[in-house]
Amino acid sequence: MRATGLAGVAIVASLALTGAAGCAKKDTGGTTEAGVALVKAGTLTTCTHLPYAPFQSKDPSGKVVGFDVALIDLVATKLGVTQAIVDTPFEGIKSGADLNSGKCDVAAAGMTITDERKKVLDFSVPYFDATQALATQAGKEVKTLEELVGKRLGVQGGTTGEEYINTQVKEKNLKIEVVSYKDLAALQQALATNQVVAAVNDLPVWNEYIKANPGKVVVAAGFDTGEQYGFAVKKGNAELLKNVNDAITAARSDGTYDKIYAEWIGEKPAS
Ligand code: ARG
């Protein structure tokens, strides 16, 4: 009798403890020591759209790595938390929907800062310069959009590359069949399998693809769109934005940025 009673007490006590821990976990978020609110305690949750090497892609072990990942890791370290990455379609990232719904704290997706996106996102200071580039299979180079009349040109849905091409096609009244793919992998696959004769995306991702698949694809033409990438937070999240900006600025001045650049992008172009 007695033994049972004690066991009963022990169980109740442990349930109470579990209950308390459960409550703490159920809390919708957490606040870091520095006073930055996060959607999940102890974690800097990042939304991205995979794959987008060299900015974010899975390594052979399945871990998401890349230039953006390394920079956001600096922010996480600064906040005393660890980064967790959520892979989600680009549309929800650039529209602000994912940040607004609390899916993540920050968006890091090789995302170009645009006026339209600035209306729905708060961007960090620029952390990378990019342009658009037209890739074709090696030996099948096309130098101008005019040469693509009557042919299929691939783009990635929701991106600045897609927007640039649609604008050009309209302005110049070019009868090109623009085909939109849901992610970079699908676009690159389409080019490799002749579904399209050329494909447009940001130059650094083509450079990375060519490094990984030498001799197959070439950058046949470039479009100097003068884009700059920014990380984004939910509109009004000034505390987190400050930490993101401070981490970028510090990394630029103490050499960390250059180290990360060399690791993921390669040699810096002479400026
Ligand atoms: N820089 C382009 C844009 O902002 C493409 C970004 C695509 N990024 C990605 N992770 N899928 O529209």
GROMACS .gro file of C-alpha atoms in nm, residues 27-162:
model
  136
   27ASP     CA    1   0.536   2.919  -2.588
   28THR     CA    2   0.513   3.061  -2.941
   29GLY     CA    3   0.862   3.197  -2.934
   30GLY     CA    4   1.148   3.323  -2.730
   31THR     CA    5   1.344   3.634  -2.667
   32THR     CA    6   1.720   3.633  -2.673
   33GLU     CA    7   1.927   3.788  -2.397
   34ALA     CA    8   1.974   4.089  -2.624
   35GLY     CA    9   1.596   4.129  -2.642
   36VAL     CA   10   1.536   3.999  -2.994
   37ALA     CA   11   1.208   3.810  -3.031
   38LEU     CA   12   1.230   3.485  -3.227
   39VAL     CA   13   0.953   3.260  -3.359
   40LYS     CA   14   1.116   2.961  -3.188
   41ALA     CA   15   1.314   2.991  -2.868
   42GLY     CA   16   1.687   2.934  -2.899
   43THR     CA   17   1.669   2.927  -3.278
   44LEU     CA   18   1.712   3.171  -3.561
   45THR     CA   19   1.471   3.027  -3.815
   46THR     CA   20   1.561   3.104  -4.176
   47CYS     CA   21   1.332   3.068  -4.477
   48THR     CA   22   1.497   2.982  -4.805
   49HIS     CA   23   1.412   2.816  -5.133
   50LEU     CA   24   1.637   2.527  -5.228
   51PRO     CA   25   1.842   2.466  -5.422
   52TYR     CA   26   2.028   2.786  -5.496
   53ALA     CA   27   2.398   2.704  -5.485
   54PRO     CA   28   2.634   2.860  -5.398
   55PHE     CA   29   2.401   3.055  -5.167
   56GLN     CA   30   2.208   2.762  -5.024
   57SER     CA   31   2.197   2.396  -5.116
   58LYS     CA   32   2.220   2.056  -4.951
   59ASP     CA   33   2.562   1.901  -4.910
   60PRO     CA   34   2.601   1.523  -4.962
   61SER     CA   35   2.498   1.465  -4.599
   62GLY     CA   36   2.175   1.662  -4.647
   63LYS     CA   37   2.287   1.963  -4.449
   64VAL     CA   38   2.198   2.302  -4.598
   65VAL     CA   39   2.514   2.500  -4.661
   66GLY     CA   40   2.627   2.799  -4.863
   67PHE     CA   41   2.721   3.164  -4.868
   68ASP     CA   42   2.391   3.289  -4.721
   69VAL     CA   43   2.391   3.012  -4.460
   70ALA     CA   44   2.740   3.113  -4.344
   71LEU     CA   45   2.642   3.479  -4.314
   72ILE     CA   46   2.321   3.405  -4.123
   73ASP     CA   47   2.520   3.175  -3.894
   74LEU     CA   48   2.709   3.488  -3.791
   75VAL     CA   49   2.380   3.652  -3.695
   76ALA     CA   50   2.275   3.344  -3.498
   77THR     CA   51   2.606   3.336  -3.314
   78LYS     CA   52   2.569   3.703  -3.233
   79LEU     CA   53   2.225   3.631  -3.086
   80GLY     CA   54   2.352   3.326  -2.896
   81VAL     CA   55   2.119   3.086  -3.080
   82THR     CA   56   2.150   2.832  -3.362
   83GLN     CA   57   2.019   2.867  -3.715
   84ALA     CA   58   1.749   2.631  -3.843
   85ILE     CA   59   1.657   2.640  -4.212
   86VAL     CA   60   1.311   2.598  -4.362
   87ASP     CA   61   1.287   2.520  -4.735
   88THR     CA   62   0.980   2.687  -4.883
   89PRO     CA   63   0.874   2.820  -5.226
   90PHE     CA   64   1.024   3.156  -5.326
   91GLU     CA   65   0.680   3.313  -5.376
   92GLY     CA   66   0.600   3.301  -5.004
   93ILE     CA   67   0.943   3.437  -4.920
   94LYS     CA   68   0.938   3.740  -5.149
   95SER     CA   69   0.574   3.825  -5.074
   96GLY     CA   70   0.645   3.849  -4.703
   97ALA     CA   71   0.380   3.581  -4.631
   98ASP     CA   72   0.624   3.343  -4.462
   99LEU     CA   73   0.773   3.608  -4.236
  100ASN     CA   74   0.429   3.751  -4.155
  101SER     CA   75   0.287   3.411  -4.059
  102GLY     CA   76   0.581   3.338  -3.828
  103LYS     CA   77   0.723   3.056  -4.041
  104CYS     CA   78   1.065   3.210  -3.994
  105ASP     CA   79   1.254   3.507  -3.852
  106VAL     CA   80   1.465   3.589  -4.153
  107ALA     CA   81   1.467   3.521  -4.525
  108ALA     CA   82   1.800   3.436  -4.689
  109ALA     CA   83   1.757   3.320  -5.046
  110GLY     CA   84   1.996   3.499  -5.278
  111MET     CA   85   1.709   3.744  -5.291
  112THR     CA   86   1.743   4.066  -5.488
  113ILE     CA   87   1.636   4.388  -5.320
  114THR     CA   88   1.360   4.546  -5.531
  115ASP     CA   89   1.125   4.839  -5.472
  116GLU     CA   90   0.825   4.611  -5.498
  117ARG     CA   91   0.962   4.370  -5.237
  118LYS     CA   92   1.061   4.659  -5.010
  119LYS     CA   93   0.691   4.730  -4.967
  120VAL     CA   94   0.635   4.394  -4.799
  121LEU     CA   95   0.975   4.314  -4.646
  122ASP     CA   96   1.240   4.499  -4.453
  123PHE     CA   97   1.575   4.436  -4.622
  124SER     CA   98   1.919   4.431  -4.468
  125VAL     CA   99   2.206   4.629  -4.612
  126PRO     CA  100   2.310   4.473  -4.945
  127TYR     CA  101   2.545   4.176  -4.901
  128PHE     CA  102   2.610   4.066  -5.260
  129ASP     CA  103   2.608   4.209  -5.615
  130ALA     CA  104   2.462   4.007  -5.899
  131THR     CA  105   2.354   4.029  -6.262
  132GLN     CA  106   2.145   3.806  -6.487
  133ALA     CA  107   2.302   3.562  -6.729
  134LEU     CA  108   2.186   3.352  -7.021
  135ALA     CA  109   2.314   2.996  -7.019
  136THR     CA  110   2.307   2.744  -7.301
  137GLN     CA  111   2.456   2.404  -7.359
  138ALA     CA  112   2.821   2.420  -7.465
  139GLY     CA  113   2.853   2.451  -7.842
  140LYS     CA  114   2.497   2.586  -7.875
  141GLU     CA  115   2.566   2.942  -7.764
  142VAL     CA  116   2.308   3.213  -7.824
  143LYS     CA  117   2.427   3.569  -7.773
  144THR     CA  118   2.106   3.770  -7.797
  145LEU     CA  119   1.742   3.733  -7.708
  146GLU     CA  120   1.658   3.801  -8.075
  147GLU     CA  121   1.816   3.467  -8.166
  148LEU     CA  122   1.566   3.297  -7.940
  149VAL     CA  123   1.260   3.401  -8.140
  150GLY     CA  124   1.050   3.095  -8.207
  151LYS     CA  125   1.238   2.901  -7.941
  152ARG     CA  126   1.194   2.811  -7.577
  153LEU     CA  127   1.371   3.009  -7.305
  154GLY     CA  128   1.362   2.890  -6.946
  155VAL     CA  129   1.335   3.110  -6.635
  156GLN     CA  130   1.280   3.049  -6.264
  157GLY     CA  131   0.933   3.138  -6.137
  158GLY     CA  132   0.895   3.447  -5.922
  159THR     CA  133   1.251   3.569  -5.974
  160THR     CA  134   1.399   3.892  -6.104
  161GLY     CA  135   1.535   3.692  -6.400
  162GLU     CA  136   1.182   3.597  -6.501
   0.00000   0.00000   0.00000
